[in-house]
PDB file of C-alpha atoms in Angstrom:
ATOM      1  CA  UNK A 215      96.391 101.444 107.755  1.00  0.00           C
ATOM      2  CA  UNK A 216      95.616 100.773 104.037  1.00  0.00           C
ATOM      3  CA  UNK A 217      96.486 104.415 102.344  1.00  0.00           C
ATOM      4  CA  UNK A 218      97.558 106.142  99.692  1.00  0.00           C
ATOM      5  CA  UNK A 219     100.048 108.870 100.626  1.00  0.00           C
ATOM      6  CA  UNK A 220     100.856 112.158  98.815  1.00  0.00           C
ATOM      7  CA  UNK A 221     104.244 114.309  99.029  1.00  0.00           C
ATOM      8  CA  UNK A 222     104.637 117.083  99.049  1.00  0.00           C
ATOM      9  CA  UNK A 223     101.244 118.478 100.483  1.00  0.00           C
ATOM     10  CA  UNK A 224     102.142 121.747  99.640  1.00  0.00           C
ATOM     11  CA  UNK A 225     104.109 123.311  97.462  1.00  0.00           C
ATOM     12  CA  UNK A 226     105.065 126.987  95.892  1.00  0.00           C
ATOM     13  CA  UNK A 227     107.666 126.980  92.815  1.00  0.00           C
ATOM     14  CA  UNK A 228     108.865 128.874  90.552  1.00  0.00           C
ATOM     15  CA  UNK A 229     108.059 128.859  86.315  1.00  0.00           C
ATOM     16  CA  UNK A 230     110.865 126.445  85.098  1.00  0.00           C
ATOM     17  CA  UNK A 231     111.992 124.252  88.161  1.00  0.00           C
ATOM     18  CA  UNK A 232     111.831 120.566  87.861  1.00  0.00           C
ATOM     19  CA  UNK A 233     109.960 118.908  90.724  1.00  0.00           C
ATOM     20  CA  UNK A 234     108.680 115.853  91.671  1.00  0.00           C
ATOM     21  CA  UNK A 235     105.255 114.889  93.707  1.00  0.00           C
ATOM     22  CA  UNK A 236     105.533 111.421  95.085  1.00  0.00           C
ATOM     23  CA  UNK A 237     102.709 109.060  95.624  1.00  0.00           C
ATOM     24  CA  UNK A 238     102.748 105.763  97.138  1.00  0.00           C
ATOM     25  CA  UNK A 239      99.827 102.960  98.382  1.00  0.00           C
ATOM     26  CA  UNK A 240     100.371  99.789 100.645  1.00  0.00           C
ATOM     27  CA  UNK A 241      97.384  98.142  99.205  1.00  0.00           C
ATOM     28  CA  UNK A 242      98.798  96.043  96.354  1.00  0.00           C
ATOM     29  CA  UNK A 243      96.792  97.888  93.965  1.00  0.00           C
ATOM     30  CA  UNK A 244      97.945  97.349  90.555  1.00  0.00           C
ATOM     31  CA  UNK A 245      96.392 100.542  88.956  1.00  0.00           C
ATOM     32  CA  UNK A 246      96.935 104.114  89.850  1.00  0.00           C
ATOM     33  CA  UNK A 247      96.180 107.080  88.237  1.00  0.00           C
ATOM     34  CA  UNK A 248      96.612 111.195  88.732  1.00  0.00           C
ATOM     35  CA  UNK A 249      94.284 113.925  88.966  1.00  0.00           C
ATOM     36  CA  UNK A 250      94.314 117.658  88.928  1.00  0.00           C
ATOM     37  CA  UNK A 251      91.359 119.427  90.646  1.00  0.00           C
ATOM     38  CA  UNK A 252      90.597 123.166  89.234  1.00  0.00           C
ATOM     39  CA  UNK A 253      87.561 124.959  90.573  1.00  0.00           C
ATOM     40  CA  UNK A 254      84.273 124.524  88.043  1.00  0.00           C
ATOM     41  CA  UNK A 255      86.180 121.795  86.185  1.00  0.00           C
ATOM     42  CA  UNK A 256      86.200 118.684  88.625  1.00  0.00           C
ATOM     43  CA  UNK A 257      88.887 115.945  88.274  1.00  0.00           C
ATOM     44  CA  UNK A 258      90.807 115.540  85.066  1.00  0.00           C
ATOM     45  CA  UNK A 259      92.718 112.494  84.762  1.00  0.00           C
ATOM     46  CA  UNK A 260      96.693 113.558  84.078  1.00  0.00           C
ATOM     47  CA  UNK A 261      98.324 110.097  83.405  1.00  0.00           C
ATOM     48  CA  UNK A 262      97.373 106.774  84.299  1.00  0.00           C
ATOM     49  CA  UNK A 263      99.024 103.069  84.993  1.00  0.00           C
ATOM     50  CA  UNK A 264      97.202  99.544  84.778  1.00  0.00           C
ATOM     51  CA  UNK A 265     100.269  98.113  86.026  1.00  0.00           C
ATOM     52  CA  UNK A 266     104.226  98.273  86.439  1.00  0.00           C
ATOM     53  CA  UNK A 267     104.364  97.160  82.364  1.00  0.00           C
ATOM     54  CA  UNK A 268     101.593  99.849  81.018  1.00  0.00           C
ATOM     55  CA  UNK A 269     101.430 103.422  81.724  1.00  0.00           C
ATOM     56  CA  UNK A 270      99.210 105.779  79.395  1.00  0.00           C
ATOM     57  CA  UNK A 271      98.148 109.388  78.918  1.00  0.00           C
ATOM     58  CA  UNK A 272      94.478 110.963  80.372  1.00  0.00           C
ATOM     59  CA  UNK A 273      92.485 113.906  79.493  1.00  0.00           C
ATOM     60  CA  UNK A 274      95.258 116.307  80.696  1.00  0.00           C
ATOM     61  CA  UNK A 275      99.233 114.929  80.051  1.00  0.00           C
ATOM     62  CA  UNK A 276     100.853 117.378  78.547  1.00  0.00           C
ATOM     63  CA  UNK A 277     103.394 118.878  80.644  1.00  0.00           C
ATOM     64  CA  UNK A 278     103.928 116.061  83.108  1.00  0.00           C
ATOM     65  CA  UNK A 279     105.326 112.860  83.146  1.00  0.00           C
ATOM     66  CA  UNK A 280     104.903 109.862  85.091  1.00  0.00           C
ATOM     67  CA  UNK A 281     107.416 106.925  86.377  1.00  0.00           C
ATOM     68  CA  UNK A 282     105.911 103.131  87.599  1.00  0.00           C
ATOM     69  CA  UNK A 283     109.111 101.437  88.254  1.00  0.00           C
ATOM     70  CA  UNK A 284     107.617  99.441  91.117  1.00  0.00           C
ATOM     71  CA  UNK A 285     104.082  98.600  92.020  1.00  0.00           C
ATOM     72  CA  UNK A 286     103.326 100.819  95.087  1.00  0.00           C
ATOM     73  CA  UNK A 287     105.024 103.889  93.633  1.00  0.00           C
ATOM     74  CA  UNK A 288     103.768 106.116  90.805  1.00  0.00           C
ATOM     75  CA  UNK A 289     105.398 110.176  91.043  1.00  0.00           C
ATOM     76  CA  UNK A 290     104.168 113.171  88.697  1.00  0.00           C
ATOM     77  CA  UNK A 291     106.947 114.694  87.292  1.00  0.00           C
ATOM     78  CA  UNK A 292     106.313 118.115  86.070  1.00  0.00           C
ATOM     79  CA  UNK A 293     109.819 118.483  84.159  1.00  0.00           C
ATOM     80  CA  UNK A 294     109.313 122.691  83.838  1.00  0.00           C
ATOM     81  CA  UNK A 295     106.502 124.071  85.388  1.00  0.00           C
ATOM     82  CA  UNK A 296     104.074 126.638  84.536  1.00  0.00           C
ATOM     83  CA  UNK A 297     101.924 129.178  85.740  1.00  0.00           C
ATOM     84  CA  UNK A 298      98.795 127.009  84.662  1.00  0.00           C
ATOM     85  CA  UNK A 299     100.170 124.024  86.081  1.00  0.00           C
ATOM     86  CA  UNK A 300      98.927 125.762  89.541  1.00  0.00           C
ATOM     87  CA  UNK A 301      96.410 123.182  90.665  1.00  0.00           C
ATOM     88  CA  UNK A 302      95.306 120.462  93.009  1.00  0.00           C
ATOM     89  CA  UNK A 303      96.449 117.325  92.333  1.00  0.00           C
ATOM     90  CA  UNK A 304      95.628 113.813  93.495  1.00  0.00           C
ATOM     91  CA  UNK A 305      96.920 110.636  93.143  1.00  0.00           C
ATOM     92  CA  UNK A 306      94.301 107.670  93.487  1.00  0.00           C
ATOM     93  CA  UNK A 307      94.769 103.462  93.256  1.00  0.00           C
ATOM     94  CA  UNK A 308      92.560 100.413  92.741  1.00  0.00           C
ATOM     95  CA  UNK A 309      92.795  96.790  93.005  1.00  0.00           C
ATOM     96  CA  UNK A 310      92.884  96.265  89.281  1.00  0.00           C
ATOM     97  CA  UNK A 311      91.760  98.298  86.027  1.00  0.00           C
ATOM     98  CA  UNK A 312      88.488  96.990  86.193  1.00  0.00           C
ATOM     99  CA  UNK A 313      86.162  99.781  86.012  1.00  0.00           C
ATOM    100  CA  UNK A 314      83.337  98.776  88.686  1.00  0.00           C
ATOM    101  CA  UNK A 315      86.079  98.902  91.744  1.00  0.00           C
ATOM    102  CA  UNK A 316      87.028 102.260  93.601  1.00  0.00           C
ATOM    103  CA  UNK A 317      89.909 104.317  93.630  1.00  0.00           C
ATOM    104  CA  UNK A 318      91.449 105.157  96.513  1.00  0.00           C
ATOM    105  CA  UNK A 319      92.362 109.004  97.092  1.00  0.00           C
ATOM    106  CA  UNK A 320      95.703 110.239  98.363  1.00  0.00           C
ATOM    107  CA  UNK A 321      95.462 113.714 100.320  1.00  0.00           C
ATOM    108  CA  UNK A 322      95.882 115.946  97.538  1.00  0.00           C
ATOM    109  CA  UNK A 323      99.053 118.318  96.740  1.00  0.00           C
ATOM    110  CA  UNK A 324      98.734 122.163  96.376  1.00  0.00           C
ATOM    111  CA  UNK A 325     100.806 123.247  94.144  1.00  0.00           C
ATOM    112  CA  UNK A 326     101.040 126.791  92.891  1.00  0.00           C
ATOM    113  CA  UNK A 327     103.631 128.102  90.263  1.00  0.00           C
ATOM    114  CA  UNK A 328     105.001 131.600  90.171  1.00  0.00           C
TER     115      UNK A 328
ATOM    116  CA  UNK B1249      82.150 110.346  74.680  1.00  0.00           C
ATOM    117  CA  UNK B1250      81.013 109.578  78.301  1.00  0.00           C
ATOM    118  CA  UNK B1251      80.209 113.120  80.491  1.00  0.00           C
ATOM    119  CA  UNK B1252      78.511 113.922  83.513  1.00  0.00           C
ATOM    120  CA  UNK B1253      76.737 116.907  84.524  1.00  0.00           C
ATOM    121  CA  UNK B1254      75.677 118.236  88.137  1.00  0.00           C
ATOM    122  CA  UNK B1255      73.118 120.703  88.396  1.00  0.00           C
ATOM    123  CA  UNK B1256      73.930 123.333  90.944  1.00  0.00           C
ATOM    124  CA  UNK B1257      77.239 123.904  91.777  1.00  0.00           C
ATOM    125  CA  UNK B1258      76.095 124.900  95.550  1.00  0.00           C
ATOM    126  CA  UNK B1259      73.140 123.829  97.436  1.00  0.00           C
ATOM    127  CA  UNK B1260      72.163 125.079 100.446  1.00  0.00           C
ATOM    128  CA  UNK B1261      69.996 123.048 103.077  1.00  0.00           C
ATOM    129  CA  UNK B1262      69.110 123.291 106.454  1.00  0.00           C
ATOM    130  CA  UNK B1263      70.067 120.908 109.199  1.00  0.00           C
ATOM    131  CA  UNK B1264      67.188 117.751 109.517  1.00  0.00           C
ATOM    132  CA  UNK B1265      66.156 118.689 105.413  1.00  0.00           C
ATOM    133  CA  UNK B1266      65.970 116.672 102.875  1.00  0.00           C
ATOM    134  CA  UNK B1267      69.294 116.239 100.746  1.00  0.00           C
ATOM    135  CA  UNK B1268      69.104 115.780  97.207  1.00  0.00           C
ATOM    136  CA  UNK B1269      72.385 116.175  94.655  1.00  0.00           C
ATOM    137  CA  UNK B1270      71.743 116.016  90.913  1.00  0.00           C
ATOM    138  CA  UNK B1271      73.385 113.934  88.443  1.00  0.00           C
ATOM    139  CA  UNK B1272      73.136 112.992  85.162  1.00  0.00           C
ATOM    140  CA  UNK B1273      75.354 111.452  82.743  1.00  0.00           C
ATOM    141  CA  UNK B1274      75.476 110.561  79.072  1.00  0.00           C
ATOM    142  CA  UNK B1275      76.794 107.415  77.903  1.00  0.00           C
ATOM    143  CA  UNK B1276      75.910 104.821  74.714  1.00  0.00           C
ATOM    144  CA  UNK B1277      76.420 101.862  77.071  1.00  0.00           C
ATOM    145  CA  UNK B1278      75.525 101.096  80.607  1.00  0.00           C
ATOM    146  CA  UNK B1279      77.544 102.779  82.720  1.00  0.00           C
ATOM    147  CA  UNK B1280      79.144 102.576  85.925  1.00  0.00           C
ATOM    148  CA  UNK B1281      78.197 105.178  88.623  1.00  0.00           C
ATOM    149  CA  UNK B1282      79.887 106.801  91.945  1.00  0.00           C
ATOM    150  CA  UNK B1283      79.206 108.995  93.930  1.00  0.00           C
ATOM    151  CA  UNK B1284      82.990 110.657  96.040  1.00  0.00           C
ATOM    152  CA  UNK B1285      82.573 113.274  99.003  1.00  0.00           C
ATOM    153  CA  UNK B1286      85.260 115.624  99.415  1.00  0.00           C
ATOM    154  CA  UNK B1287      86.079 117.167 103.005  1.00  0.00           C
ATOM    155  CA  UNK B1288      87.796 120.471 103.419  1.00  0.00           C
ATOM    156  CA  UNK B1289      91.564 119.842 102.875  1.00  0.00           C
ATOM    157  CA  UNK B1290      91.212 116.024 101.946  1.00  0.00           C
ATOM    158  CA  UNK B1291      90.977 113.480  99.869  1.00  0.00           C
ATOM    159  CA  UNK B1292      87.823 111.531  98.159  1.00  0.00           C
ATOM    160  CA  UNK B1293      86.087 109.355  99.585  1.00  0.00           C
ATOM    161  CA  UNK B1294      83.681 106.894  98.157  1.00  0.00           C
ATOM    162  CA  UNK B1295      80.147 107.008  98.978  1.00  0.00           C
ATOM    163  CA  UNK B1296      78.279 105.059  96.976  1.00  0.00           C
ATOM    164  CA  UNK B1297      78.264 102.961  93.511  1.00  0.00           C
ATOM    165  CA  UNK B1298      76.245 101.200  90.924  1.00  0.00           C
ATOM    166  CA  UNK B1299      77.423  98.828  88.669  1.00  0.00           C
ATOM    167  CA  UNK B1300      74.674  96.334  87.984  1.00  0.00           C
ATOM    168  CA  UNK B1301      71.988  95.071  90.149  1.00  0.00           C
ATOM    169  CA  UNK B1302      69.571  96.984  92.552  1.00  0.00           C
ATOM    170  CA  UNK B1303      69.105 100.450  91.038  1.00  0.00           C
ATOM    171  CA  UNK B1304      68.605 101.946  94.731  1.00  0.00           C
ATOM    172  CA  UNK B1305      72.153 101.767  96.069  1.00  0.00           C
ATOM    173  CA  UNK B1306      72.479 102.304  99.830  1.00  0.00           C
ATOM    174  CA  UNK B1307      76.110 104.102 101.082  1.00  0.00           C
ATOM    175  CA  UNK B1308      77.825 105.607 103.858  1.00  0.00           C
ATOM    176  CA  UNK B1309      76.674 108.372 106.652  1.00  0.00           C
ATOM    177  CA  UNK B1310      72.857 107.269 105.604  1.00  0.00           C
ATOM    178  CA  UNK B1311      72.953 108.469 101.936  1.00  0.00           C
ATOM    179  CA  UNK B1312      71.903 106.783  98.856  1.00  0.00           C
ATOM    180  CA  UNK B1313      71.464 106.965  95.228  1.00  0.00           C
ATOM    181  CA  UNK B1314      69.111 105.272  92.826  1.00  0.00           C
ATOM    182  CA  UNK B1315      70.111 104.554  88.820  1.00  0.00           C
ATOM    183  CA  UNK B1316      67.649 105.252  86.236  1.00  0.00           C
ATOM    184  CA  UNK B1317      68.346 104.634  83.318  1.00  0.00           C
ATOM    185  CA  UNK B1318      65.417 106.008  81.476  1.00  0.00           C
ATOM    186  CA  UNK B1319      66.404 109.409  82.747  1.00  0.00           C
ATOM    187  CA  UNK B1320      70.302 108.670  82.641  1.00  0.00           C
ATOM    188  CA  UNK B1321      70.622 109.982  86.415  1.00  0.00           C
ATOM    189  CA  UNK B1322      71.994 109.046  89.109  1.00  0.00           C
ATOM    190  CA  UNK B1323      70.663 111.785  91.759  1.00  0.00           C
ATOM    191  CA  UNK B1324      71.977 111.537  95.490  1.00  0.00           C
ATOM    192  CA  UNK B1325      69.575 112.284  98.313  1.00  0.00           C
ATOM    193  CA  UNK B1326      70.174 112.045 102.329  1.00  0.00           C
ATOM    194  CA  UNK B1327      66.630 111.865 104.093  1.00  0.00           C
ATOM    195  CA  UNK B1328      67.897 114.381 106.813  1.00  0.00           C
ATOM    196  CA  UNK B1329      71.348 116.661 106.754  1.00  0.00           C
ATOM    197  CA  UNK B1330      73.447 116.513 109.486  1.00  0.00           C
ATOM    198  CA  UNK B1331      76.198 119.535 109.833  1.00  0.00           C
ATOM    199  CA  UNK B1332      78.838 117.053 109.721  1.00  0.00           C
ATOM    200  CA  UNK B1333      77.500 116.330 105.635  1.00  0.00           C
ATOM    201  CA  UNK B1334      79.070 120.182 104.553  1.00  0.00           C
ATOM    202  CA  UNK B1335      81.319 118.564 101.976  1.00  0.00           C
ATOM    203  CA  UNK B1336      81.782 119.211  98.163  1.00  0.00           C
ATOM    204  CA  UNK B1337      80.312 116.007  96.570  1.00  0.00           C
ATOM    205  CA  UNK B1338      81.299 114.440  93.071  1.00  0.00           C
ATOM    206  CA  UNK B1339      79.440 112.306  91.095  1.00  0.00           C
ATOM    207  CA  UNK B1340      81.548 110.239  88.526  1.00  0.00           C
ATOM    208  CA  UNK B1341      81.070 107.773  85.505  1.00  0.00           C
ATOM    209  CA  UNK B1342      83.311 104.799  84.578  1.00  0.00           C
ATOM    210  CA  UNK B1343      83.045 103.293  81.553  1.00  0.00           C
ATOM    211  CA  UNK B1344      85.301 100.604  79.501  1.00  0.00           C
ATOM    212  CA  UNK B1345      87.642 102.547  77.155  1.00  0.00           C
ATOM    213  CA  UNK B1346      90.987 101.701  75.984  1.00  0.00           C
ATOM    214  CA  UNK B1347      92.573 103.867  79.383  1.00  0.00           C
ATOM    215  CA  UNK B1348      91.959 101.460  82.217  1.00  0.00           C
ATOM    216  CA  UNK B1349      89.831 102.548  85.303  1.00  0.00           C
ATOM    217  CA  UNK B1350      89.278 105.767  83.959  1.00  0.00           C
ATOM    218  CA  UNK B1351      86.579 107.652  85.876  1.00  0.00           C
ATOM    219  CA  UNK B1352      85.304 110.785  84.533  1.00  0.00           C
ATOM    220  CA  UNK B1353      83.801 113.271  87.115  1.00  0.00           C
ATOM    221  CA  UNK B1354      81.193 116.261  87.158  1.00  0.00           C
ATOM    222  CA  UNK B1355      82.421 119.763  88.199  1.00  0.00           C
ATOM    223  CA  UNK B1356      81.194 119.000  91.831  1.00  0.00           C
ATOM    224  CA  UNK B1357      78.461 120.296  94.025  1.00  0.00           C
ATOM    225  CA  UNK B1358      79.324 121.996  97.632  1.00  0.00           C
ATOM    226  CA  UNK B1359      76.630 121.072 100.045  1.00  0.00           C
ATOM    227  CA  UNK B1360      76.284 123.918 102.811  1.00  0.00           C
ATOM    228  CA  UNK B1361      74.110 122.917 105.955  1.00  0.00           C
ATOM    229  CA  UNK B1362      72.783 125.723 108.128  1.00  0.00           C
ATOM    230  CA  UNK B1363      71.319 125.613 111.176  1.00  0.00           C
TER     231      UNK B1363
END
């Protein structure tokens, strides 16, 4: 089944403590990008990647990092957390950069920072 | 600067109504247009787009959007709600910038069907 797959789905920290969300698609896609969903504010783009070679920063970077050492992989690193880094967050993929074609939506990961 | 605004941030409709989501977005160039539902503890899900072509755009589960460029919206409507439809719906705007296949989303409207 073609998906894009999120891990953890859930996840309560504490200020200061490294952690990584993994996200991973068997589609091929060359692009994929992540999300954090706050209520009243929609989807803000954290980081994104047109490919292995080129990763770049969104709306939102600051405080996270992001790897693309291989094509079907792309984890959020959030190196020390915060309080507002409490949010819903969503990795997504598409064939290619091009900006008619759809993303493709992993589950989501709760994460909430104490 | 590309941005998209949905008016109501909850609509209420009852089951066999009509279902109509507002969108409108502001953007210099011709833009590209989705519409993503979002069910209760998942992800999004694609249920329409424009990119060029027809301006009525037909999508899943019997809804459909139509462009208009004269009004810049890109308003979602449903001829009859189901109960299954309860969903928070997003409509988003992609447009060619220097970031890729960036899409840049409204705030989201939750549609509640009653019976």
């Amino acid at each position: 089944e073609a998906q894009v797959t999120q891990n953890p789905r859930y996840l309560i920290t504490v200020t200061g403590k490294k952690l990584t969300v993994t996200c991973s698609q068997n589609m091929n896609h060359e692009y994929m990008s992540w999300y954090r969903q706050d209520p009243g504010l929609g989807l803000r783009q954290i980081y994104y990647s047109m490919n292995v070679e080129v990763t770049d920063k969104g709306d939102v970077p600051e405080g996270y990092k992001v790897s693309r050492k291989e094509k079907r992989n792309f984890p959020l690193i959030l190196e020390s957390p915060s309080p507002n880094q409490t949010s819903l967050y969503f990795c997504a993929s598409s064939t290619t950069g091009g900006f008619s074609h759809e993303q493709y939506f992993g589950p989501g990961t709760r994460l909430t920072v104490t | 600067a590309q941005s998209v605004t949905q008016l109501g941030s909850h609509v209420s409709v009852s089951e066999g109504a009509l279902v109509l989501l507002r969108c409108n977005y502001s953007s210099s160039v011709p833009p590209y247009l989705f519409w993503y539902v979002q069910y209760p503890n998942q992800g999004l899900q694609l249920l329409l787009k424009y990119t060029t072509g027809a301006t009525l755009v037909k999508g899943i589960n019997g809804f459909e959007a139509e462009f208009k460029k004269s009004e810049t919206s890109f308003h979602l409507t449903k001829p009859s709600a189901h109960m299954s439809d309860a969903a928070e719906y997003f409509c988003a705007v992609s447009l060619i910038t220097g970031g890729g296949n960036k899409l840049t989303f409204g705030t989201g409207t939750q549609l509640k069907v009653e019976l």
